[in-house]
GROMACS .gro file of C-alpha atoms in nm:
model
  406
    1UNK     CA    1   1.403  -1.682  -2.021
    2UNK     CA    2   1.373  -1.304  -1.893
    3UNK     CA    3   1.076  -1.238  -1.717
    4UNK     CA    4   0.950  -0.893  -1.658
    5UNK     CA    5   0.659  -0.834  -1.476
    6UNK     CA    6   0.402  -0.541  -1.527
    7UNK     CA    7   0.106  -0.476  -1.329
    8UNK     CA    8  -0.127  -0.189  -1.446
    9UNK     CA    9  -0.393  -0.049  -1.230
   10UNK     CA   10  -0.754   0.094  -1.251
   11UNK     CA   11  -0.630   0.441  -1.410
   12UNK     CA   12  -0.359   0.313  -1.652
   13UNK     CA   13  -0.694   0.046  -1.808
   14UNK     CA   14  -0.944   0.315  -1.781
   15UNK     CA   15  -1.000   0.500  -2.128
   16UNK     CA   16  -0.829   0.420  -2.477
   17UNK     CA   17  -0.615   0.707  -2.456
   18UNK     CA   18  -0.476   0.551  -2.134
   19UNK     CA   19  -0.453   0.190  -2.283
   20UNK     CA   20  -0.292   0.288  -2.573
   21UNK     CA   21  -0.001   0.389  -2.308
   22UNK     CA   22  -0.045   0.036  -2.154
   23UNK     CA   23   0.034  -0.090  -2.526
   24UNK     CA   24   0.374   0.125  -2.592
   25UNK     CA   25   0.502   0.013  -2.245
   26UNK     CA   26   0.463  -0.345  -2.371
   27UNK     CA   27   0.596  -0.315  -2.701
   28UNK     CA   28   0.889  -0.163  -2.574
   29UNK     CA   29   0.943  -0.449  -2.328
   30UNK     CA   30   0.922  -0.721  -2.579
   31UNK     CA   31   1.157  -0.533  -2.814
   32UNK     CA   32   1.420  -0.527  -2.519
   33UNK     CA   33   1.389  -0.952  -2.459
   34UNK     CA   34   1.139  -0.969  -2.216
   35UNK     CA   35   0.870  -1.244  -2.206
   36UNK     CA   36   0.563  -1.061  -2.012
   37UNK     CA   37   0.378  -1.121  -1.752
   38UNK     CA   38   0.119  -0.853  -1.704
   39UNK     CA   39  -0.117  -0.820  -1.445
   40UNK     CA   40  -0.427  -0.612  -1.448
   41UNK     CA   41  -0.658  -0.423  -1.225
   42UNK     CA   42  -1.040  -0.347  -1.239
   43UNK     CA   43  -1.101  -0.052  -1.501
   44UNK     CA   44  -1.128   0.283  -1.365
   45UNK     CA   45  -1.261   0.373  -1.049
   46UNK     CA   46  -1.580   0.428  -0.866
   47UNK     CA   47  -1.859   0.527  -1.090
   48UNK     CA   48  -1.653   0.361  -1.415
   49UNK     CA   49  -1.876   0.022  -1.509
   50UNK     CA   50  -1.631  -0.196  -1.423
   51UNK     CA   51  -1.458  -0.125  -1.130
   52UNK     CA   52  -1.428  -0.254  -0.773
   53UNK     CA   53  -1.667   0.054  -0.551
   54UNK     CA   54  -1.907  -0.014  -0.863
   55UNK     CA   55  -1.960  -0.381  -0.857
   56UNK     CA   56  -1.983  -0.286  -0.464
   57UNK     CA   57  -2.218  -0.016  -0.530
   58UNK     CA   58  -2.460  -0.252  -0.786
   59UNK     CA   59  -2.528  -0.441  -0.532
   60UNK     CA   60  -2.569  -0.230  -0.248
   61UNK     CA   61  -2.814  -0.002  -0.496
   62UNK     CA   62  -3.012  -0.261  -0.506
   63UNK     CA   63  -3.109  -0.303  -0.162
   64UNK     CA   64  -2.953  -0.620  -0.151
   65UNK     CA   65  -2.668  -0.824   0.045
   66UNK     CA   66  -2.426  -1.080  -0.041
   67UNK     CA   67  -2.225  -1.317   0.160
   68UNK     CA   68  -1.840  -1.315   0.158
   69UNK     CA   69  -1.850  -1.564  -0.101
   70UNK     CA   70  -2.039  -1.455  -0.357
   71UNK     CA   71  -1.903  -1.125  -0.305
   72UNK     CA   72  -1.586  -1.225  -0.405
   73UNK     CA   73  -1.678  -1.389  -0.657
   74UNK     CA   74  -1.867  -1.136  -0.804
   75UNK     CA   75  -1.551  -0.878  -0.756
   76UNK     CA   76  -1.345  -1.120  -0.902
   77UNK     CA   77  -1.527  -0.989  -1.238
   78UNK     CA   78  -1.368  -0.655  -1.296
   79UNK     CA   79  -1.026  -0.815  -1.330
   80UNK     CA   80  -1.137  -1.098  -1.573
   81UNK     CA   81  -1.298  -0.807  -1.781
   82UNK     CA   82  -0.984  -0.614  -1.804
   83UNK     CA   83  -0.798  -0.875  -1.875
   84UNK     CA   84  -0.950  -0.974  -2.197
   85UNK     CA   85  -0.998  -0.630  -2.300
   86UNK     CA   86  -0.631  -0.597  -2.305
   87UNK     CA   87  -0.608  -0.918  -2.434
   88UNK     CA   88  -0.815  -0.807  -2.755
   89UNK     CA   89  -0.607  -0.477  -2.786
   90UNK     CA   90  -0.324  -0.673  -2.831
   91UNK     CA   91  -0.463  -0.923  -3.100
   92UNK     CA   92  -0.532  -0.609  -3.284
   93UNK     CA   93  -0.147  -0.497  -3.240
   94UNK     CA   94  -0.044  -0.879  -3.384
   95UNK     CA   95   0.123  -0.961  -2.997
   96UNK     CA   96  -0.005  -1.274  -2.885
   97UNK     CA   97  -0.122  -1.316  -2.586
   98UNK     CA   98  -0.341  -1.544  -2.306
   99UNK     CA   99  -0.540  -1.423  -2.033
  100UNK     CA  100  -0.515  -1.668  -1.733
  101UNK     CA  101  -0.701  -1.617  -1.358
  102UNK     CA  102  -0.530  -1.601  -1.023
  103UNK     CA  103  -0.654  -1.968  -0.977
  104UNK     CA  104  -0.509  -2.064  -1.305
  105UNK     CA  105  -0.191  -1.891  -1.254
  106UNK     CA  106  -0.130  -2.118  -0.969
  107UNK     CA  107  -0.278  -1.877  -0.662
  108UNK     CA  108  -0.379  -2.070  -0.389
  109UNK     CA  109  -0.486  -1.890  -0.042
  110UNK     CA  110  -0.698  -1.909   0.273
  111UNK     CA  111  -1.029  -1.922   0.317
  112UNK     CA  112  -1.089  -1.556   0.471
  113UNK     CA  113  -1.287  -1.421   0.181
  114UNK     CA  114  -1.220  -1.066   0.092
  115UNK     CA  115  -0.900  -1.056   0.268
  116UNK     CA  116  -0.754  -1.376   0.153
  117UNK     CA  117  -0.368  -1.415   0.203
  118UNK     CA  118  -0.145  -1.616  -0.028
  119UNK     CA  119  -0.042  -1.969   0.059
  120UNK     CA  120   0.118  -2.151  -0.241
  121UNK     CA  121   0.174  -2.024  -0.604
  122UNK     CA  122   0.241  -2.301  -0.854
  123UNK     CA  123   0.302  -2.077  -1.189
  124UNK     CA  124   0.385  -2.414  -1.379
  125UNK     CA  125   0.149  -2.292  -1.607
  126UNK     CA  126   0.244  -1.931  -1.641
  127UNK     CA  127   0.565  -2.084  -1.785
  128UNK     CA  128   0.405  -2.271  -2.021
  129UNK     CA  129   0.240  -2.014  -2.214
  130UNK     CA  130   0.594  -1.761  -2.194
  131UNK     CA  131   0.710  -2.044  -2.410
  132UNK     CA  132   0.384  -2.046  -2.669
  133UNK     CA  133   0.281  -1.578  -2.619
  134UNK     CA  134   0.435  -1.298  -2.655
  135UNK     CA  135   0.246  -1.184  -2.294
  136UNK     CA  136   0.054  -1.405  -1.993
  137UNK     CA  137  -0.221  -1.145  -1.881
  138UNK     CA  138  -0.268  -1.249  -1.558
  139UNK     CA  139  -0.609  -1.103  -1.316
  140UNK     CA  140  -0.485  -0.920  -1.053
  141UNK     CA  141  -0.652  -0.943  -0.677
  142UNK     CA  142  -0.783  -1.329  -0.685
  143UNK     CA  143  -0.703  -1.644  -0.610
  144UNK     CA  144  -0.832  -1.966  -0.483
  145UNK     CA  145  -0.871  -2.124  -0.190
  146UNK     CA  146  -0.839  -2.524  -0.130
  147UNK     CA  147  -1.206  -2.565  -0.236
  148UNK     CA  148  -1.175  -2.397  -0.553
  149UNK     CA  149  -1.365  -2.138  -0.469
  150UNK     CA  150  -1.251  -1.806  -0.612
  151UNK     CA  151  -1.071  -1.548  -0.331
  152UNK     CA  152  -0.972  -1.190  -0.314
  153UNK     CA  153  -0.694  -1.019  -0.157
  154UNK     CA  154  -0.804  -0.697  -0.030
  155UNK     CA  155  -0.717  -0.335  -0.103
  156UNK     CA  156  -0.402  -0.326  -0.290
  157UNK     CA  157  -0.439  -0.684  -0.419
  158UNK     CA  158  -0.317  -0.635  -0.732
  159UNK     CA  159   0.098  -0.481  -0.570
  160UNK     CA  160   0.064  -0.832  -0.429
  161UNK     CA  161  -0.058  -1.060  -0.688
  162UNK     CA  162   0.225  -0.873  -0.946
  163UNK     CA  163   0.542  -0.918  -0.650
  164UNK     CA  164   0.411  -1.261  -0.554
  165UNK     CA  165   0.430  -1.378  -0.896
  166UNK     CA  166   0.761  -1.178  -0.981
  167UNK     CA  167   0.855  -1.417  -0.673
  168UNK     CA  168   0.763  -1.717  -0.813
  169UNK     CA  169   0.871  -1.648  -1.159
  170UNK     CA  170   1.233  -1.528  -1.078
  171UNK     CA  171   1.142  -1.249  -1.272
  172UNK     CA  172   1.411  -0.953  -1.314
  173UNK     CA  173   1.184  -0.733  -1.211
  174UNK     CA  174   0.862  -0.607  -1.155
  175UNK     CA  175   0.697  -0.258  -1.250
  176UNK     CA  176   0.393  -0.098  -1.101
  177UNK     CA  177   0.241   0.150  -1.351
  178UNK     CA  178   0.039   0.380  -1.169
  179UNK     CA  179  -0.072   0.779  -1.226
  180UNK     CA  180   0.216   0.958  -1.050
  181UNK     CA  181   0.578   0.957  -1.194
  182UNK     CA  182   0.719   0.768  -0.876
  183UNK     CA  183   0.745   0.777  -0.546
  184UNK     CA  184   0.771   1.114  -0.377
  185UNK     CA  185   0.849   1.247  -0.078
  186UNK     CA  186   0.550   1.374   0.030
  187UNK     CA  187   0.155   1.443  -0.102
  188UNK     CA  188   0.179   1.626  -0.409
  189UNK     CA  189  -0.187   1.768  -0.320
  190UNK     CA  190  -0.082   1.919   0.049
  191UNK     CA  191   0.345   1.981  -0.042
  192UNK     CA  192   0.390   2.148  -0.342
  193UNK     CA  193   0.723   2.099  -0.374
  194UNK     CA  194   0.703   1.768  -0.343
  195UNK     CA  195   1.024   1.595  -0.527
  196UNK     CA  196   0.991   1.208  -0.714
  197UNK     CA  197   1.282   1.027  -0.562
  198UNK     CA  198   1.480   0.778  -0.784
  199UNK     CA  199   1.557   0.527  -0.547
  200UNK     CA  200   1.420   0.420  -0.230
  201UNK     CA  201   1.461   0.120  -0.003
  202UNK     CA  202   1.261  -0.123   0.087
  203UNK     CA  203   1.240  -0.045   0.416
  204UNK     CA  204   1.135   0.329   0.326
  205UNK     CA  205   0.879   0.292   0.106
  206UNK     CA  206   0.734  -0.015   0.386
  207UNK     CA  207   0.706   0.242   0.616
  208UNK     CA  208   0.600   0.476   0.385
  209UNK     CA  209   0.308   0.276   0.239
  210UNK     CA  210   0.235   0.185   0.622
  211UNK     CA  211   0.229   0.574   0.737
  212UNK     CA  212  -0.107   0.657   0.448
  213UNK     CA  213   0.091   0.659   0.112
  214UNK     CA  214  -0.102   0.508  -0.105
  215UNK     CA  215   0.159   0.477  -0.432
  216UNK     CA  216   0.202   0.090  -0.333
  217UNK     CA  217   0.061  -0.155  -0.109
  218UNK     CA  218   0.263  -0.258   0.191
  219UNK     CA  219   0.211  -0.610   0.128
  220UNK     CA  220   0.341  -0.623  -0.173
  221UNK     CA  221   0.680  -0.462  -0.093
  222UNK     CA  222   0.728  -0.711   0.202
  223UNK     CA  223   0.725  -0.997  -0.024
  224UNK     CA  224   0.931  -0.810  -0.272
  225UNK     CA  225   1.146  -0.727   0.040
  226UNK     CA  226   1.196  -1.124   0.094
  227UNK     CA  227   1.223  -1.221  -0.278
  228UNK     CA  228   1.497  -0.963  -0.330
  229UNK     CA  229   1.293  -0.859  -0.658
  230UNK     CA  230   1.372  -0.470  -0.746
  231UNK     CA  231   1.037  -0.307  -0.820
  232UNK     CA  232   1.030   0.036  -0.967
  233UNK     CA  233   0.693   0.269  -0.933
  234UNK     CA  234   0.638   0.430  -1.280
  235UNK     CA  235   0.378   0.640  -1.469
  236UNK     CA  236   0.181   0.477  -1.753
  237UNK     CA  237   0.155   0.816  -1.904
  238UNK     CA  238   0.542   0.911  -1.952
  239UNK     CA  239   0.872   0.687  -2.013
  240UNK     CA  240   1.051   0.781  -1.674
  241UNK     CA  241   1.205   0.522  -1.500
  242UNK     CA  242   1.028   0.639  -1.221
  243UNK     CA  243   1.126   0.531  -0.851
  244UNK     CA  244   1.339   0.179  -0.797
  245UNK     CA  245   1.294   0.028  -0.511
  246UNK     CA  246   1.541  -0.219  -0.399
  247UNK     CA  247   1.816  -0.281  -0.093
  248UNK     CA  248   2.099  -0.004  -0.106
  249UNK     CA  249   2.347  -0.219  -0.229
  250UNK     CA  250   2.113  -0.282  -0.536
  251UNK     CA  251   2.165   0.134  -0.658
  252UNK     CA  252   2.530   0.078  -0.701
  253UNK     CA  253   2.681   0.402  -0.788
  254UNK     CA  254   2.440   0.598  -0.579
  255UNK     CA  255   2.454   0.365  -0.284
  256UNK     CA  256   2.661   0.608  -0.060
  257UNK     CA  257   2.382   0.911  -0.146
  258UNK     CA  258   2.120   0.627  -0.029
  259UNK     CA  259   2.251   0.516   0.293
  260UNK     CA  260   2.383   0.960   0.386
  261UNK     CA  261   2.013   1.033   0.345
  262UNK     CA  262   1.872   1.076   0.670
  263UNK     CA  263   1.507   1.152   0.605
  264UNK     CA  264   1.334   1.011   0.297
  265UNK     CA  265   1.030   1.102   0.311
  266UNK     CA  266   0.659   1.257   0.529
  267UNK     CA  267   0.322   1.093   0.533
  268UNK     CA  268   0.044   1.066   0.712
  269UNK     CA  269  -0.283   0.921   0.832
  270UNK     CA  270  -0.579   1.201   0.872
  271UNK     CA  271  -0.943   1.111   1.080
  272UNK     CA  272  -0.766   0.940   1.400
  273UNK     CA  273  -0.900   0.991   1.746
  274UNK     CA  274  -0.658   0.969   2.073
  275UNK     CA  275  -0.780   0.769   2.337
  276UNK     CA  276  -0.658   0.799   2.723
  277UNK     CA  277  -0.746   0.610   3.004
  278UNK     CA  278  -0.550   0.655   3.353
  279UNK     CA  279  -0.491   0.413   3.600
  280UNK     CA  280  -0.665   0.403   3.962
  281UNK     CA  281  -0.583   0.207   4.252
  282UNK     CA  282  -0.845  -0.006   4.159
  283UNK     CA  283  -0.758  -0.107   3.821
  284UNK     CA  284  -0.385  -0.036   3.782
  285UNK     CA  285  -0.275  -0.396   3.806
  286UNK     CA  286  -0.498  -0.534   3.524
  287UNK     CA  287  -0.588  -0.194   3.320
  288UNK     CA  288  -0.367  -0.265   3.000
  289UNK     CA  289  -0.500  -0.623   2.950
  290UNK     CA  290  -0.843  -0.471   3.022
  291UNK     CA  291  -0.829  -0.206   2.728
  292UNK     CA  292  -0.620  -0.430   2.484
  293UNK     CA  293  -0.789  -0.709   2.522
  294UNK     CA  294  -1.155  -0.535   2.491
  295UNK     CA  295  -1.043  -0.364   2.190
  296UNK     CA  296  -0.910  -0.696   1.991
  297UNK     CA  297  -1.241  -0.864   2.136
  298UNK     CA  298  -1.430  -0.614   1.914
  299UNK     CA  299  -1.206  -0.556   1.581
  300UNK     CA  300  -1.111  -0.246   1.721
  301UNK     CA  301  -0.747  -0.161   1.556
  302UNK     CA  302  -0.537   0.039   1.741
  303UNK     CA  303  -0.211   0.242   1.636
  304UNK     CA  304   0.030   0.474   1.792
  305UNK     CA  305   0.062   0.311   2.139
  306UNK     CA  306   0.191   0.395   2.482
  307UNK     CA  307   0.209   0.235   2.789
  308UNK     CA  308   0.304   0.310   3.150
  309UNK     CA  309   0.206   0.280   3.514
  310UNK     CA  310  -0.003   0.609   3.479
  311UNK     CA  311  -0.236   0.451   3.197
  312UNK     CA  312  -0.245   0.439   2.838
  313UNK     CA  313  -0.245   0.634   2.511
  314UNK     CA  314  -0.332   0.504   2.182
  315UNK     CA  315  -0.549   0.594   1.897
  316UNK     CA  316  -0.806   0.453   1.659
  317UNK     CA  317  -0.989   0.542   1.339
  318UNK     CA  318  -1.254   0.808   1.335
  319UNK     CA  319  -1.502   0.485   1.279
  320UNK     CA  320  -1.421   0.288   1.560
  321UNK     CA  321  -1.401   0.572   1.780
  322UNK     CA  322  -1.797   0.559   1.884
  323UNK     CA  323  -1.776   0.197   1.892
  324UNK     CA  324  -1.418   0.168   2.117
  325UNK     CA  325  -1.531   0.457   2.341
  326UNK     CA  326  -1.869   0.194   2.434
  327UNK     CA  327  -1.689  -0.066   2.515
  328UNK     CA  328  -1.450   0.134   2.765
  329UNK     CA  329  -1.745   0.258   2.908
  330UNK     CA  330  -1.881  -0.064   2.969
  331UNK     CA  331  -1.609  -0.198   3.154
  332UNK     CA  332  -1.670   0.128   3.410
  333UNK     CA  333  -1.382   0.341   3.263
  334UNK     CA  334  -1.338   0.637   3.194
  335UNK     CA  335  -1.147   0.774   2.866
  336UNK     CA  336  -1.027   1.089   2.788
  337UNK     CA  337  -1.134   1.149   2.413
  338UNK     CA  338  -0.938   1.397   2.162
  339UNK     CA  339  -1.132   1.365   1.800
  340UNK     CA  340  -1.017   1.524   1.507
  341UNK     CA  341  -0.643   1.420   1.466
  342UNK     CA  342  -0.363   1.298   1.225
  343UNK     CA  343  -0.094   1.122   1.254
  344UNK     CA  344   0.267   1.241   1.033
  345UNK     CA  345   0.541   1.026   1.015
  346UNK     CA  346   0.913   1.170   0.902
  347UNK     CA  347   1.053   0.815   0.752
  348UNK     CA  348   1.416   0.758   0.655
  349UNK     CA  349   1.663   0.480   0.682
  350UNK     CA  350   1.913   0.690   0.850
  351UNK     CA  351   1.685   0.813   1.103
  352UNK     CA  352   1.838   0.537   1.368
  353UNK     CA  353   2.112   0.613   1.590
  354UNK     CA  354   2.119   1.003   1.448
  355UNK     CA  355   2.122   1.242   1.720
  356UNK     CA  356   1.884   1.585   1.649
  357UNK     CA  357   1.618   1.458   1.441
  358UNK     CA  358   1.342   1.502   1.701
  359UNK     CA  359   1.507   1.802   1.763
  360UNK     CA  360   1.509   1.926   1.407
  361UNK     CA  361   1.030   1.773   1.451
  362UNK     CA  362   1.037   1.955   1.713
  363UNK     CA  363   1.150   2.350   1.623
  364UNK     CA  364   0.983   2.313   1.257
  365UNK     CA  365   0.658   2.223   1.439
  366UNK     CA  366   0.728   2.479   1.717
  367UNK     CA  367   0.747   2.769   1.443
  368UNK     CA  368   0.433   2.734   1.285
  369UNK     CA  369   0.287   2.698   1.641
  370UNK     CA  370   0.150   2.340   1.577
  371UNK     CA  371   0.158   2.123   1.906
  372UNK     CA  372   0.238   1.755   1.961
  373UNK     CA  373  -0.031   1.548   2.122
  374UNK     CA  374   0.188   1.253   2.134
  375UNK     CA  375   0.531   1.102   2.007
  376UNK     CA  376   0.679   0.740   1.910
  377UNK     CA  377   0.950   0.596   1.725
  378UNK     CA  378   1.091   0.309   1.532
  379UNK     CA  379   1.492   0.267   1.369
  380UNK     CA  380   1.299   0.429   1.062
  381UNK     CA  381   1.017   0.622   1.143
  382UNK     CA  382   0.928   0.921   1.407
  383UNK     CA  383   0.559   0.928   1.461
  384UNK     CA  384   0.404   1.255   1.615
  385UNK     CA  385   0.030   1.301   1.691
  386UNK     CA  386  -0.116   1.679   1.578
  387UNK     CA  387  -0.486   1.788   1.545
  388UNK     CA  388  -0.565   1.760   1.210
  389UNK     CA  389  -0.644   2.088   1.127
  390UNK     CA  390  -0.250   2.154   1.147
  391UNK     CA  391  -0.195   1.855   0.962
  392UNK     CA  392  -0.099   2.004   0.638
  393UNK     CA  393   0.125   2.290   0.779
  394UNK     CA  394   0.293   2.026   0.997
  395UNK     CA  395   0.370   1.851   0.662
  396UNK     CA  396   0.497   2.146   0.482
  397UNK     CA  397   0.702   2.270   0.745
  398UNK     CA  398   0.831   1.879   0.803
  399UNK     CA  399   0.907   1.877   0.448
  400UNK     CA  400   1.067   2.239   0.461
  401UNK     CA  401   1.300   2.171   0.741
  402UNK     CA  402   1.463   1.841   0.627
  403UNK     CA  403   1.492   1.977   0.289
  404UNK     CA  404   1.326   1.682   0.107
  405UNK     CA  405   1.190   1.955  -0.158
  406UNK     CA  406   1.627   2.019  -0.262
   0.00000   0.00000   0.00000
């Protein structure tokens, strides 16, 4: 049996023009030998009836509260609603079809409600019904926990729920349909000439979905990364092939124009505040436990660390800054605040080992008069630190000087 998976998000469900796109990319599937699995999204986005911020919002309206719990289980609606509305659009098109849950298509998880991570999936009876339908319709973003209770995977659930089960199933591979042509090599909105690349590696677009783009969740690529399932990023609206995503020696002819590329791609992560604290003699021994610790102690998340004997540097979101900056106080220390910052990252698999890339940051970033706050890297990624209101010129030029727009 050949088992493609296609997930379809909020945008590609959203209006009939836009599920009558859904439709063609499953008719042409099934007339190449596929046996589907397709898994849905909520409809739309916030403000449409159905979807996630909505449901969120209906309650919220309201004046009221829910618990974890019933939260998710109440979430856990938008996907069952897509799923037999697609299910009903393709009775009308004479494809059969069954709509099964993330419980029922073998999801187990954990118990952390709203957030839930995947344990176990038994798709015993996925298979089943690729035997009896045309297409398994399968809700996106749920699962259940050992109690039965229903479960939801957070942001991005859906990339995970469609991998996972591509996992599972042995599937060929799995497509994300989503409203942009592919993955690109920078913010369309910010980099105008922004290019769609045809093939990235896993690695890359990890970083990539790590660094603020949003094209794919960074969950789901890891456990495509570990299955060794190829995903390609397509548009529901057009018939490109969009961007594969696989390890180099999976692009075959174009493997040596893969592994020359230096620099793949720029993103970024706007609203981040810097935080500095220096050492004294009377803290010095203990003052990176002291801050770490405190932070983790209080959900804090931190990013874009550095150490040494002098202190440390790191940064947090705009909405734990108020909240971060209390608790160093109450420990009698003193930070040095810097609000209003971004972070870019240049990401590429041949960054490592390559001698004048920061050289090559540092002059574009130089000429538009744009300085670094602070610097990091990784074997794929260069981090540096600017105030946000030269974040979009630091992308441009970024963009500009590697050539990514050729």
């Amino acid at each position: 049996m050949r088992i493609l998976v296609q997930k379809f998000g909020g945008t590609s469900l959203s209006t009939p023009e836009a599920r009558d796109y859904v439709i063609s990319h499953i008719r042409r599937e099934l007339s190449n030998g596929f046996r589907l699995v397709v898994v849905v999204s909520a409809m739309g986005r916030k403000g449409d009836p159905y979807a996630t911020d909505t449901l969120l919002d209906l309650i919220a309206g309201g004046g009221g509260s829910l618990e974890p719990r019933e939260q998710d289980l109440l979430l856990a609606c938008g996907e069952m609603i897509s799923a037999s509305m697609l299910s009903s659009l393709l009775n009308r098109e004479s494809i059969s079809s069954v709509v099964l849950t993330g419980a029922q298509a073998g999801f187990r998880t954990d118990s952390h409600y709203g957030n839930a991570r995947i344990l176990d999936i038994v798709p015993t009876r996925v298979l089943e019904q690729l035997e009896q339908k045309d297409v398994v319709i399968v809700t996106g973003f749920q699962g259940q926990n050992q109690i039965g209770d229903f479960t939801t995977l957070g942001r991005g659930g859906s990339d995970t729920s469609a991998t996972a089960l591509g996992a599972a199933l042995h599937a060929e591979m799995v497509d994300i349909y989503t409203d942009v042509n592919g993955i690109l090599t920078a913010d369309p909105r910010i980099v105008e000439d922004a290019r769609q690349l045809d093939y990235v590696s896993y690695a890359e677009i990890c970083n990539m979905a790590h660094q603020g783009a949003k094209v794919i969740h960074p969950r789901a690529v890891e456990i495509a990364m570990q299955s060794g399932i190829p995903v390609r990023v397509r548009s529901t609206f057009s018939e490109s092939e969009g961007t594969l995503v696989a390890n180099p020696e999976g692009f075959k002819d174009v493997q040596l124009g893969i592994l020359d590329r230096y620099v793949t791609g720029i993103a970024y992560v706007a609203n981040v505040t810097q935080i500095k604290v220096d050492a004294t003699d009377n803290n010095k021994e203990h003052l990176q436990l002291q801050v770490f610790k405190a932070m983790a102690e209080n959900a804090i998340s931190v990013d874009f660390i550095n150490v040494t004997p002098s202190g440390v540097v790191y940064t947090v979101f705009d909405y734990d800054s108020d909240k971060a900056i209390e608790v160093l106080q109450q420990l009698e220390l003193k930070p040095n605040v810097l609000t209003g910052c971004a972070k870019v990252s240049v990401i590429g698999g041949g960054i490592n080992g390559v001698p004048g890339i920061m050289a090559k940051i540092v002059e574009a970033l130089a000429e538009q008069n744009i300085q670094i706050l602070q610097s990091a890297d990784s074997n794929t990624t260069i981090w540096v630190l600017v105030n946000k209101d030269d974040m979009a010129a630091a992308l441009r030029a970024l963009h500009t000087k590697f050539e990514l727009g050729r």
